[in-house]
XYZ file of C-alpha atoms in Angstrom:
399
model
C -19.115 -65.238 41.526
C -16.448 -65.354 38.751
C -19.071 -66.515 36.222
C -21.398 -63.700 37.306
C -18.615 -61.159 36.973
C -17.683 -62.374 33.456
C -21.351 -62.299 32.343
C -21.510 -58.606 33.432
C -18.127 -57.640 32.079
C -19.576 -56.122 28.862
C -21.909 -54.007 31.019
C -19.022 -52.840 33.104
C -16.970 -52.039 30.033
C -19.734 -49.968 28.472
C -20.309 -48.154 31.746
C -16.617 -47.468 32.061
C -16.461 -46.144 28.511
C -19.461 -43.848 29.072
C -17.890 -42.626 32.352
C -14.563 -41.955 30.528
C -16.340 -39.876 27.841
C -18.215 -37.930 30.555
C -15.018 -37.235 32.537
C -13.072 -36.420 29.374
C -15.687 -33.791 28.449
C -15.616 -32.271 31.915
C -11.830 -32.118 31.712
C -11.854 -30.586 28.199
C -14.382 -27.926 29.181
C -12.226 -27.111 32.324
C -8.957 -26.599 30.455
C -10.106 -25.348 27.047
C -9.929 -21.644 27.741
C -6.721 -21.322 29.707
C -4.751 -24.502 28.858
C -6.044 -25.733 25.431
C -2.958 -27.958 24.903
C -4.063 -30.079 27.861
C -7.336 -31.149 26.124
C -7.860 -34.836 25.452
C -8.139 -35.113 21.716
C -7.782 -37.573 18.858
C -4.291 -38.253 17.427
C -5.837 -37.630 13.986
C -8.015 -34.495 14.099
C -10.437 -33.786 11.311
C -9.484 -31.537 8.367
C -11.605 -28.611 7.270
C -14.024 -28.632 10.203
C -14.927 -25.162 11.356
C -14.567 -24.327 15.040
C -17.939 -24.564 16.742
C -19.476 -21.260 17.728
C -20.051 -20.599 21.450
C -23.603 -21.319 22.693
C -25.665 -18.145 22.999
C -26.687 -17.675 26.643
C -29.614 -15.342 26.270
C -33.287 -15.847 27.189
C -34.485 -15.343 23.578
C -31.944 -17.889 22.339
C -32.892 -20.389 25.017
C -36.646 -20.030 24.265
C -35.860 -20.468 20.557
C -33.882 -23.638 21.223
C -30.671 -22.163 19.819
C -28.768 -22.530 23.157
C -29.760 -26.197 23.523
C -28.851 -26.958 19.891
C -25.418 -25.261 20.199
C -24.653 -27.011 23.516
C -25.568 -30.388 22.061
C -23.424 -29.842 18.897
C -20.451 -28.573 20.903
C -20.731 -31.419 23.356
C -20.726 -33.943 20.533
C -17.682 -32.373 18.894
C -15.815 -32.270 22.178
C -15.965 -36.073 22.475
C -12.541 -37.719 21.890
C -14.326 -40.312 19.711
C -15.944 -37.676 17.432
C -13.111 -37.578 14.820
C -12.865 -41.354 14.380
C -16.579 -41.600 14.232
C -16.744 -39.107 11.383
C -13.904 -40.872 9.593
C -15.615 -44.235 9.960
C -18.884 -42.886 8.542
C -17.119 -41.160 5.632
C -15.097 -44.344 4.877
C -18.281 -46.361 4.811
C -19.941 -43.955 2.406
C -16.883 -43.833 0.190
C -16.245 -47.628 0.132
C -19.855 -48.749 -0.441
C -21.188 -45.976 -2.665
C -18.048 -44.275 -4.118
C -19.349 -40.916 -2.739
C -17.931 -38.269 -0.513
C -19.182 -37.638 2.986
C -17.449 -34.331 3.139
C -19.445 -31.181 2.112
C -18.172 -29.527 -0.985
C -16.007 -32.490 -2.105
C -17.197 -34.618 -5.079
C -15.958 -37.952 -6.315
C -15.673 -37.984 -10.122
C -14.857 -40.743 -12.581
C -11.665 -42.720 -12.143
C -11.519 -41.629 -8.468
C -10.836 -37.967 -9.296
C -11.818 -35.577 -6.571
C -13.241 -32.118 -7.331
C -14.562 -29.212 -5.332
C -18.267 -28.653 -6.069
C -17.610 -24.900 -6.466
C -15.375 -25.438 -9.485
C -17.841 -27.851 -11.125
C -20.697 -25.399 -10.658
C -18.698 -22.519 -12.089
C -17.530 -24.563 -15.065
C -20.956 -25.893 -15.907
C -22.451 -22.381 -15.703
C -20.161 -21.022 -18.427
C -21.743 -19.810 -21.629
C -22.853 -16.191 -21.398
C -20.693 -13.353 -22.572
C -19.127 -11.254 -19.735
C -19.805 -7.599 -19.133
C -17.304 -6.053 -21.475
C -17.352 -2.737 -19.530
C -16.338 -4.642 -16.359
C -13.673 -6.587 -18.234
C -12.308 -3.323 -19.634
C -12.199 -1.704 -16.181
C -10.487 -4.805 -14.757
C -7.792 -4.957 -17.404
C -7.221 -1.200 -17.134
C -6.683 -1.599 -13.377
C -4.070 -4.316 -13.900
C -2.308 -2.122 -16.465
C -2.327 0.712 -13.905
C -0.551 -1.603 -11.418
C 1.946 -2.718 -13.995
C 2.740 0.922 -14.983
C 3.311 1.935 -11.394
C 5.500 -1.085 -10.766
C 7.674 -0.469 -13.823
C 7.934 3.255 -13.083
C 9.494 2.266 -9.753
C 11.967 -0.112 -11.389
C 10.146 -3.321 -10.601
C 8.870 -6.219 -12.716
C 5.223 -7.283 -12.786
C 3.377 -10.327 -14.088
C -0.268 -11.251 -13.892
C -1.157 -14.966 -13.666
C -4.392 -16.765 -14.539
C -4.326 -20.043 -12.644
C -6.356 -23.043 -13.829
C -9.441 -24.837 -12.562
C -9.306 -28.604 -12.286
C -12.895 -28.987 -13.488
C -12.168 -26.933 -16.587
C -8.842 -28.485 -17.452
C -9.705 -32.133 -16.657
C -13.395 -32.216 -17.445
C -13.409 -35.834 -18.746
C -13.484 -37.123 -15.155
C -16.337 -34.961 -13.929
C -18.985 -37.024 -12.085
C -21.781 -38.123 -14.340
C -24.174 -36.155 -12.180
C -22.484 -32.879 -13.198
C -24.906 -30.777 -15.328
C -22.384 -30.386 -18.083
C -20.754 -33.825 -17.919
C -22.042 -34.859 -21.373
C -20.856 -31.629 -23.123
C -17.735 -30.886 -21.017
C -15.368 -31.096 -23.945
C -17.430 -28.552 -25.912
C -17.763 -25.841 -23.258
C -17.033 -22.281 -24.487
C -13.689 -20.537 -23.937
C -14.514 -18.259 -21.040
C -11.041 -16.619 -20.928
C -10.942 -15.355 -24.522
C -12.269 -11.817 -23.750
C -10.068 -11.518 -20.740
C -6.917 -12.453 -22.656
C -7.891 -10.045 -25.412
C -8.326 -7.187 -22.936
C -4.897 -7.897 -21.393
C -3.219 -8.227 -24.749
C -4.784 -4.890 -25.907
C -3.206 -3.137 -22.964
C 0.073 -4.990 -23.265
C -0.102 -6.447 -19.775
C 2.626 -8.927 -18.977
C 0.582 -12.053 -18.186
C 0.662 -15.807 -18.237
C -2.441 -17.794 -19.036
C -1.793 -20.710 -16.740
C -5.164 -22.262 -17.653
C -4.283 -22.359 -21.335
C -0.798 -23.539 -20.567
C -2.139 -26.526 -18.645
C -4.551 -27.402 -21.468
C -1.691 -27.204 -23.930
C 0.926 -29.128 -21.936
C -1.152 -31.876 -20.283
C -0.738 -34.280 -23.230
C 3.028 -33.908 -23.116
C 3.474 -35.545 -19.731
C 2.814 -39.045 -18.500
C 1.440 -37.790 -15.205
C -1.618 -35.485 -14.733
C -0.858 -31.897 -13.897
C -3.604 -31.981 -11.259
C -3.308 -34.740 -8.686
C -6.232 -37.147 -8.286
C -6.754 -36.209 -4.625
C -6.100 -32.458 -4.859
C -7.866 -29.330 -6.095
C -4.660 -27.427 -7.002
C -2.124 -28.068 -9.726
C 0.796 -30.169 -8.738
C 4.449 -29.074 -8.639
C 4.978 -29.864 -12.339
C 2.009 -27.706 -13.453
C 3.147 -24.870 -11.212
C 6.768 -25.143 -12.434
C 5.619 -24.902 -16.007
C 3.766 -21.666 -15.156
C 6.700 -20.269 -13.250
C 9.076 -20.947 -16.139
C 6.754 -19.021 -18.403
C 6.469 -16.141 -15.892
C 10.262 -15.724 -15.729
C 10.310 -15.502 -19.512
C 7.453 -12.966 -19.710
C 8.843 -10.805 -16.894
C 12.583 -11.403 -16.515
C 13.759 -10.366 -13.056
C 16.591 -10.860 -10.545
C 15.316 -14.327 -9.528
C 16.704 -15.575 -12.804
C 15.355 -17.835 -15.600
C 13.664 -20.805 -13.955
C 14.465 -24.217 -15.550
C 13.609 -27.446 -13.819
C 13.732 -31.219 -13.747
C 10.893 -33.384 -12.511
C 10.260 -36.903 -11.246
C 7.436 -38.963 -9.902
C 6.873 -38.416 -6.197
C 6.801 -41.481 -3.895
C 3.600 -40.239 -2.224
C 1.181 -37.340 -2.461
C 1.917 -34.647 0.179
C 0.825 -31.084 0.899
C -1.646 -29.594 -1.572
C -1.448 -32.700 -3.656
C -3.710 -34.335 -1.157
C -5.834 -31.418 0.139
C -9.233 -32.856 -1.059
C -8.597 -36.386 0.111
C -7.662 -34.997 3.524
C -10.916 -33.011 3.584
C -12.808 -36.254 3.032
C -11.599 -37.382 6.452
C -11.326 -41.146 5.690
C -9.937 -43.883 7.902
C -7.655 -45.182 5.159
C -7.055 -42.453 2.560
C -5.276 -43.621 -0.584
C -2.434 -41.218 -1.308
C -0.453 -43.489 -3.636
C -1.665 -41.863 -6.877
C 0.896 -40.352 -9.237
C 2.115 -36.835 -8.739
C 5.427 -35.049 -9.062
C 8.424 -33.373 -7.393
C 10.569 -30.745 -9.159
C 14.081 -29.531 -8.720
C 16.136 -26.688 -10.240
C 18.020 -27.651 -13.391
C 21.499 -26.206 -13.512
C 23.633 -24.232 -11.043
C 22.479 -21.467 -8.787
C 22.866 -17.905 -10.052
C 25.204 -15.095 -9.070
C 23.096 -13.310 -6.520
C 24.601 -10.213 -4.851
C 21.517 -10.197 -2.598
C 18.337 -12.109 -2.198
C 15.590 -10.687 -4.501
C 12.227 -9.786 -2.922
C 9.044 -11.157 -4.383
C 5.574 -9.811 -3.523
C 2.734 -12.241 -4.439
C -0.916 -11.495 -4.087
C -3.490 -14.078 -5.030
C -5.247 -17.201 -3.948
C -4.221 -20.689 -2.888
C -2.903 -21.624 -6.389
C 0.086 -19.354 -5.778
C 1.378 -21.724 -3.073
C 2.948 -24.167 -5.527
C 4.288 -21.342 -7.590
C 6.169 -20.017 -4.602
C 7.355 -23.403 -3.639
C 8.925 -23.750 -7.139
C 10.313 -20.170 -6.769
C 12.406 -21.305 -3.782
C 14.447 -23.371 -6.299
C 15.026 -20.540 -8.791
C 18.619 -19.467 -9.562
C 18.362 -16.713 -6.988
C 15.760 -17.731 -4.430
C 13.807 -14.712 -3.274
C 12.420 -13.573 0.036
C 8.698 -14.043 -0.496
C 5.855 -11.981 0.951
C 2.667 -13.873 0.180
C -0.712 -12.083 0.557
C -3.913 -14.020 0.185
C -7.455 -14.368 1.474
C -7.605 -17.352 3.833
C -10.215 -19.293 5.833
C -10.344 -18.663 9.515
C -11.127 -21.253 12.267
C -14.770 -20.074 12.376
C -15.074 -20.461 8.576
C -14.751 -16.780 7.876
C -12.348 -15.136 5.394
C -9.573 -12.694 6.151
C -6.511 -11.278 4.391
C -3.353 -13.136 5.499
C 0.322 -12.314 5.030
C 3.118 -14.895 5.287
C 6.851 -14.403 4.721
C 9.293 -17.063 3.557
C 13.014 -16.767 3.839
C 15.053 -17.288 0.631
C 14.961 -21.014 -0.249
C 12.462 -21.904 2.426
C 9.948 -24.429 0.971
C 7.642 -24.240 3.983
C 4.706 -21.863 4.408
C 6.814 -19.293 6.244
C 5.827 -17.137 9.261
C 2.651 -15.153 9.544
C 3.156 -11.408 9.447
C 1.015 -8.360 9.927
C -1.614 -7.872 7.182
C -2.099 -4.134 7.836
C -1.963 -1.792 4.782
C 1.320 -0.317 6.070
C 2.914 -3.760 5.806
C 1.666 -4.196 2.279
C 2.981 -0.781 1.337
C 6.414 -1.736 2.716
C 6.402 -4.976 0.757
C 5.476 -3.131 -2.366
C 8.269 -0.623 -1.992
C 10.877 -3.306 -1.411
C 9.749 -5.813 -4.040
C 11.781 -6.647 -7.136
C 9.046 -8.734 -8.701
C 5.309 -8.478 -8.170
C 3.004 -11.416 -8.978
C -0.762 -10.892 -9.107
C -2.903 -14.042 -9.533
C -6.548 -14.898 -10.039
C -8.134 -18.211 -10.799
C -10.027 -18.652 -14.004
C -13.096 -19.657 -12.013
C -13.458 -16.185 -10.454
C -11.351 -13.978 -12.726
C -12.004 -10.239 -12.462
C -13.905 -10.598 -9.192
C -11.207 -11.052 -6.537
C -10.324 -8.511 -3.916
C -6.612 -8.789 -4.340
C -6.647 -6.749 -7.548
C -8.270 -3.797 -5.700
C -6.005 -4.290 -2.687
C -2.885 -4.018 -4.830
C -4.161 -1.067 -6.781
C -4.887 0.717 -3.504
C -1.396 0.015 -2.243
C 0.054 1.325 -5.561
C -1.917 4.507 -5.325
C -0.855 5.027 -1.719
C 2.827 4.696 -2.774
C 2.526 7.388 -5.504
């Protein structure tokens, strides 16, 4: 009897595992709507995976097979073993082939990670931009600056860099422009000229990174991230406080090698969802150099832009007079959509802050109370982002 039981033990184990998955799914479906915190889930959930859409329960959808397909996909994702299965598959692909199993993330030379979007944009450079559109864009930014200065505020426009454009030597060999990456045309020249012509206060963060990268022993973009690191952002913030002096003070800093990549320094390697991600590559931490300023009150900073502003604001919390920060940006939603978000950080708070209302009235209030206004666009999509129009609309409403 004992020998028979032992011989069938693997069968019992498999049957028990299957029963556990079945019961776990039943439990998850039962509690998901009203008590989502009671769901059985992995201790290490996946990064960057959009929330599955509900199955369409209509006759047409059922006859077309859409209902069955959605139920099958949702059932698979609900399994507690789904995250570790994805990580195991991605780790296998990365270890054996040096490739990424995550959509949109590319492994370049020397282990550098890139977003496919930035590679595609960089390799497509070459044609001259529509000068009428560039002129209109620069005129809009000058309108925002004039309105801000008329209200006693300071304004600065920032061009943030693209990793593919500023570290092209490590692009994957499969990139269309890998062999000519060092000779790509200067896309930003007409945009800088238009801003200079209108005397806009701006910082070319892309050009700054290209100029400064050889001066430091550590890259200004981390190997496993798509954004500049704290050192690159601190260099830009220092330049911004010189171009547009304000009540936050002149930003000077010290830097050191970080013991481990954290936060945005590891955003791409987290999106790869590996079992054993290597986050020991060199990156930086920064700290204010010198004493804090004489601050009768906390300044207020309004920032509108994209994700590259995050590290700028983190550095700003260490300025001589740390500001209250209202950060407006377009963000991904759980269902992979895009919406305008608004977060507020208390003075000196290095965290992301608390989410606030993103209604136009809230933006208008932030604009009225701001001492310094920062408007940012990345070089990859310069003159195309909605935040320029959003800020102009707020400026016009306030006049």
